Amino acid sequence: MPLTGIQIYKLLPRTNCKECGFPTCLAFAMKLSAKQVELAACPYVTEASKTELSESAAPPIRLISLKAAGGEVKVGNEVVMFRHEKTFYNKPGLFLRVRDDDPDLHSKVTAAQAFKVAYVGMDLTLDGFAVQATGDGAKFTAAIKAVREISKRPLILISQDTAVAGAGLQALSGETVLLHGANASNWEGMASLAKSHSAALTVVAPTLDNLAELTEKIKSKGVEDMVLQPEASSLGGSLALGTQIRRLALKKNFRALGYPTIVLAGDGDNARENIAAAQAIAKYAGFVVLDHFSPAAVYPLLVLRQNIYTDPQKPIQVQPGIYEINSPKPESPVLVTTNFSITYFSVANEVEGSGLPAWLVVTDAEGMSVLTAWAAGKFDAERIAKAIKGFNVAEKVSRKRMVIPGHVAVLSGELEGELPDWEIRVGPREAVDLPAFMKQAL
Ligand code: SF4
């Protein structure tokens, strides 16, 4: 049973030194019991207390890390059911499955490897490949090597046959893969393979009871890194089982199911693959495996995942400053916006795409979008004027003409007071309308 906050408190130094970031040891103990902090944040816990607290302090969902020369995928270690309660930490790994008898293996892997989405200053990509065995070990090994010639990203090896799975593992060295999957009939052999190759192991079973029973048995063989695949025949069933596993791990501290899950989104009805993948990203998969690669399908999944796994309390920001778009000249207009990255990239991409030159002044609005920042008092005439002066914008232009977002038209009067030698123009409300506005009105 997990320890209560009071029980944890009794094991802490009780000096209220505040070094953990909390005003008292009791406050820290309460957060620790709620799995919202790490025990390591207190530098003064004795070794004896650490041992006693380890059960309580261990993450309720085990962190699983797959490593290869081309990257690392970390999943698990989540502490909340809902993102707004704190944040989700480790994005589910998105993998593309290829079968070892697929004649299009080379082109499929090559296309997926090359695909990336430029999104608010980040490059989003798939995380790796899942190679599925359909025959003997030689065929499996050949497919793994073929994938490795194209991609060095982490791998999932799929085979229920221990001889075939073993051959696949032999083909790789110095990396941590996910071996899929152990079930009621092969678990001993698969556990032995996972242990000898330091691989993580997927455990497949039809019910949560069966899953829990299997993970306990596999753990007793010395395998700690496991991933769960509850077998579900429908989208609703998959959602229910994934949610129950998350709840049991977080709310009941049920260690036998305290592992990330995997969803093979392409299993079953192909038409629903993307819906299954989107559902799995939202709730609560650790790994999502697709069977089909198409940019139109993968793009929204990557963006969805990025948005869900962004800390809601820490907006993604860009550096305040003056940005040059399409090589602006002294007579080019000055556009003003905030430093919320989605706002910045929306404006910058629209203007860049139009080919029209402009100076883009990004003010420090603490990472908020235009309307939010205005409502919070972080994007007002005073701040805009400070940015214009601070970034020496007047030195770059021959015509002092500034466009403010249409949502804050109300600021134009005050801005004229703050910057009397500037012409203040009210632009459109949406970034998408900027090119037309710039062509017609500037
Ligand atoms: Fe207490 Fe440790 Fe936090 Fe200090 S760092 S207040 S001793 S829990």
PDB file of N, CA and C in Angstrom, residues 61-100:
ATOM      1  N   ILE A  61       3.834   4.933 -13.028  1.00  0.00           N
ATOM      2  CA  ILE A  61       3.926   4.293 -14.345  1.00  0.00           C
ATOM      3  C   ILE A  61       5.402   4.280 -14.723  1.00  0.00           C
ATOM      4  N   ARG A  62       5.933   3.093 -14.900  1.00  0.00           N
ATOM      5  CA  ARG A  62       7.377   2.961 -15.096  1.00  0.00           C
ATOM      6  C   ARG A  62       7.858   3.697 -16.356  1.00  0.00           C
ATOM      7  N   LEU A  63       9.025   4.313 -16.228  1.00  0.00           N
ATOM      8  CA  LEU A  63       9.639   4.973 -17.388  1.00  0.00           C
ATOM      9  C   LEU A  63      10.301   3.909 -18.252  1.00  0.00           C
ATOM     10  N   ILE A  64       9.939   3.872 -19.516  1.00  0.00           N
ATOM     11  CA  ILE A  64      10.551   2.929 -20.455  1.00  0.00           C
ATOM     12  C   ILE A  64      11.308   3.740 -21.499  1.00  0.00           C
ATOM     13  N   SER A  65      12.543   3.345 -21.735  1.00  0.00           N
ATOM     14  CA  SER A  65      13.366   4.097 -22.681  1.00  0.00           C
ATOM     15  C   SER A  65      13.904   3.150 -23.755  1.00  0.00           C
ATOM     16  N   LEU A  66      13.628   3.473 -25.021  1.00  0.00           N
ATOM     17  CA  LEU A  66      14.201   2.711 -26.139  1.00  0.00           C
ATOM     18  C   LEU A  66      15.322   3.558 -26.726  1.00  0.00           C
ATOM     19  N   LYS A  67      16.467   2.924 -26.949  1.00  0.00           N
ATOM     20  CA  LYS A  67      17.622   3.693 -27.442  1.00  0.00           C
ATOM     21  C   LYS A  67      18.201   3.064 -28.692  1.00  0.00           C
ATOM     22  N   ALA A  68      18.626   3.923 -29.609  1.00  0.00           N
ATOM     23  CA  ALA A  68      19.333   3.475 -30.805  1.00  0.00           C
ATOM     24  C   ALA A  68      20.258   4.612 -31.217  1.00  0.00           C
ATOM     25  N   ALA A  69      21.100   4.360 -32.207  1.00  0.00           N
ATOM     26  CA  ALA A  69      22.063   5.387 -32.618  1.00  0.00           C
ATOM     27  C   ALA A  69      21.353   6.652 -33.102  1.00  0.00           C
ATOM     28  N   GLY A  70      20.131   6.499 -33.623  1.00  0.00           N
ATOM     29  CA  GLY A  70      19.425   7.655 -34.185  1.00  0.00           C
ATOM     30  C   GLY A  70      18.449   8.324 -33.242  1.00  0.00           C
ATOM     31  N   GLY A  71      18.464   7.960 -31.971  1.00  0.00           N
ATOM     32  CA  GLY A  71      17.566   8.658 -31.053  1.00  0.00           C
ATOM     33  C   GLY A  71      17.145   7.807 -29.870  1.00  0.00           C
ATOM     34  N   GLU A  72      16.390   8.433 -28.986  1.00  0.00           N
ATOM     35  CA  GLU A  72      15.888   7.760 -27.792  1.00  0.00           C
ATOM     36  C   GLU A  72      14.409   8.113 -27.643  1.00  0.00           C
ATOM     37  N   VAL A  73      13.622   7.144 -27.257  1.00  0.00           N
ATOM     38  CA  VAL A  73      12.200   7.395 -27.001  1.00  0.00           C
ATOM     39  C   VAL A  73      11.929   7.044 -25.550  1.00  0.00           C
ATOM     40  N   LYS A  74      11.439   8.005 -24.799  1.00  0.00           N
ATOM     41  CA  LYS A  74      11.106   7.752 -23.398  1.00  0.00           C
ATOM     42  C   LYS A  74       9.607   7.855 -23.228  1.00  0.00           C
ATOM     43  N   VAL A  75       8.995   6.865 -22.629  1.00  0.00           N
ATOM     44  CA  VAL A  75       7.557   6.949 -22.365  1.00  0.00           C
ATOM     45  C   VAL A  75       7.285   6.496 -20.935  1.00  0.00           C
ATOM     46  N   GLY A  76       6.103   6.850 -20.437  1.00  0.00           N
ATOM     47  CA  GLY A  76       5.743   6.509 -19.060  1.00  0.00           C
ATOM     48  C   GLY A  76       6.084   7.646 -18.119  1.00  0.00           C
ATOM     49  N   ASN A  77       6.188   7.287 -16.824  1.00  0.00           N
ATOM     50  CA  ASN A  77       6.516   8.288 -15.802  1.00  0.00           C
ATOM     51  C   ASN A  77       5.452   9.377 -15.686  1.00  0.00           C
ATOM     52  N   GLU A  78       4.244   9.073 -16.080  1.00  0.00           N
ATOM     53  CA  GLU A  78       3.176  10.077 -15.976  1.00  0.00           C
ATOM     54  C   GLU A  78       2.577  10.050 -14.568  1.00  0.00           C
ATOM     55  N   VAL A  79       2.079  11.194 -14.133  1.00  0.00           N
ATOM     56  CA  VAL A  79       1.575  11.269 -12.755  1.00  0.00           C
ATOM     57  C   VAL A  79       0.142  11.775 -12.651  1.00  0.00           C
ATOM     58  N   VAL A  80      -0.456  12.182 -13.760  1.00  0.00           N
ATOM     59  CA  VAL A  80      -1.829  12.703 -13.662  1.00  0.00           C
ATOM     60  C   VAL A  80      -2.728  12.073 -14.734  1.00  0.00           C
ATOM     61  N   MET A  81      -4.015  12.070 -14.433  1.00  0.00           N
ATOM     62  CA  MET A  81      -5.000  11.573 -15.392  1.00  0.00           C
ATOM     63  C   MET A  81      -5.259  12.616 -16.471  1.00  0.00           C
ATOM     64  N   PHE A  82      -5.279  13.878 -16.041  1.00  0.00           N
ATOM     65  CA  PHE A  82      -5.657  14.955 -16.962  1.00  0.00           C
ATOM     66  C   PHE A  82      -4.528  15.983 -17.027  1.00  0.00           C
ATOM     67  N   ARG A  83      -4.282  16.409 -18.247  1.00  0.00           N
ATOM     68  CA  ARG A  83      -3.154  17.295 -18.503  1.00  0.00           C
ATOM     69  C   ARG A  83      -3.201  18.564 -17.660  1.00  0.00           C
ATOM     70  N   HIS A  84      -4.427  19.120 -17.471  1.00  0.00           N
ATOM     71  CA  HIS A  84      -4.500  20.389 -16.740  1.00  0.00           C
ATOM     72  C   HIS A  84      -4.157  20.243 -15.255  1.00  0.00           C
ATOM     73  N   GLU A  85      -4.127  18.991 -14.726  1.00  0.00           N
ATOM     74  CA  GLU A  85      -3.778  18.811 -13.313  1.00  0.00           C
ATOM     75  C   GLU A  85      -2.309  19.124 -13.060  1.00  0.00           C
ATOM     76  N   LYS A  86      -1.490  18.899 -14.052  1.00  0.00           N
ATOM     77  CA  LYS A  86      -0.056  19.236 -13.955  1.00  0.00           C
ATOM     78  C   LYS A  86       0.486  19.361 -15.374  1.00  0.00           C
ATOM     79  N   THR A  87       0.924  18.256 -15.929  1.00  0.00           N
ATOM     80  CA  THR A  87       1.272  18.184 -17.354  1.00  0.00           C
ATOM     81  C   THR A  87       1.478  16.724 -17.690  1.00  0.00           C
ATOM     82  N   PHE A  88       1.491  16.384 -18.957  1.00  0.00           N
ATOM     83  CA  PHE A  88       1.931  15.060 -19.381  1.00  0.00           C
ATOM     84  C   PHE A  88       3.392  15.215 -19.784  1.00  0.00           C
ATOM     85  N   TYR A  89       4.213  14.251 -19.375  1.00  0.00           N
ATOM     86  CA  TYR A  89       5.655  14.449 -19.557  1.00  0.00           C
ATOM     87  C   TYR A  89       6.233  13.854 -20.836  1.00  0.00           C
ATOM     88  N   ASN A  90       5.981  12.570 -21.045  1.00  0.00           N
ATOM     89  CA  ASN A  90       6.682  11.874 -22.128  1.00  0.00           C
ATOM     90  C   ASN A  90       5.731  11.499 -23.253  1.00  0.00           C
ATOM     91  N   LYS A  91       5.949  12.129 -24.380  1.00  0.00           N
ATOM     92  CA  LYS A  91       5.070  11.925 -25.538  1.00  0.00           C
ATOM     93  C   LYS A  91       5.058  10.456 -25.934  1.00  0.00           C
ATOM     94  N   PRO A  92       3.895   9.923 -26.338  1.00  0.00           N
ATOM     95  CA  PRO A  92       3.901   8.540 -26.818  1.00  0.00           C
ATOM     96  C   PRO A  92       4.775   8.411 -28.054  1.00  0.00           C
ATOM     97  N   GLY A  93       5.517   7.323 -28.120  1.00  0.00           N
ATOM     98  CA  GLY A  93       6.344   7.075 -29.301  1.00  0.00           C
ATOM     99  C   GLY A  93       5.464   6.685 -30.471  1.00  0.00           C
ATOM    100  N   LEU A  94       5.653   7.348 -31.600  1.00  0.00           N
ATOM    101  CA  LEU A  94       4.888   7.025 -32.813  1.00  0.00           C
ATOM    102  C   LEU A  94       5.775   6.193 -33.739  1.00  0.00           C
ATOM    103  N   PHE A  95       5.348   4.958 -34.004  1.00  0.00           N
ATOM    104  CA  PHE A  95       6.140   4.031 -34.804  1.00  0.00           C
ATOM    105  C   PHE A  95       5.350   3.597 -36.039  1.00  0.00           C
ATOM    106  N   LEU A  96       6.084   3.258 -37.072  1.00  0.00           N
ATOM    107  CA  LEU A  96       5.452   2.716 -38.284  1.00  0.00           C
ATOM    108  C   LEU A  96       5.829   1.240 -38.401  1.00  0.00           C
ATOM    109  N   ARG A  97       4.801   0.395 -38.575  1.00  0.00           N
ATOM    110  CA  ARG A  97       5.068  -1.044 -38.687  1.00  0.00           C
ATOM    111  C   ARG A  97       5.325  -1.440 -40.138  1.00  0.00           C
ATOM    112  N   VAL A  98       6.357  -2.267 -40.329  1.00  0.00           N
ATOM    113  CA  VAL A  98       6.591  -2.883 -41.643  1.00  0.00           C
ATOM    114  C   VAL A  98       6.703  -4.388 -41.420  1.00  0.00           C
ATOM    115  N   ARG A  99       6.091  -5.161 -42.295  1.00  0.00           N
ATOM    116  CA  ARG A  99       6.184  -6.618 -42.192  1.00  0.00           C
ATOM    117  C   ARG A  99       7.399  -7.100 -42.988  1.00  0.00           C
ATOM    118  N   ASP A 100       7.994  -8.190 -42.497  1.00  0.00           N
ATOM    119  CA  ASP A 100       9.238  -8.626 -43.156  1.00  0.00           C
ATOM    120  C   ASP A 100       9.004  -9.233 -44.537  1.00  0.00           C
TER     121      ASP A 100
END
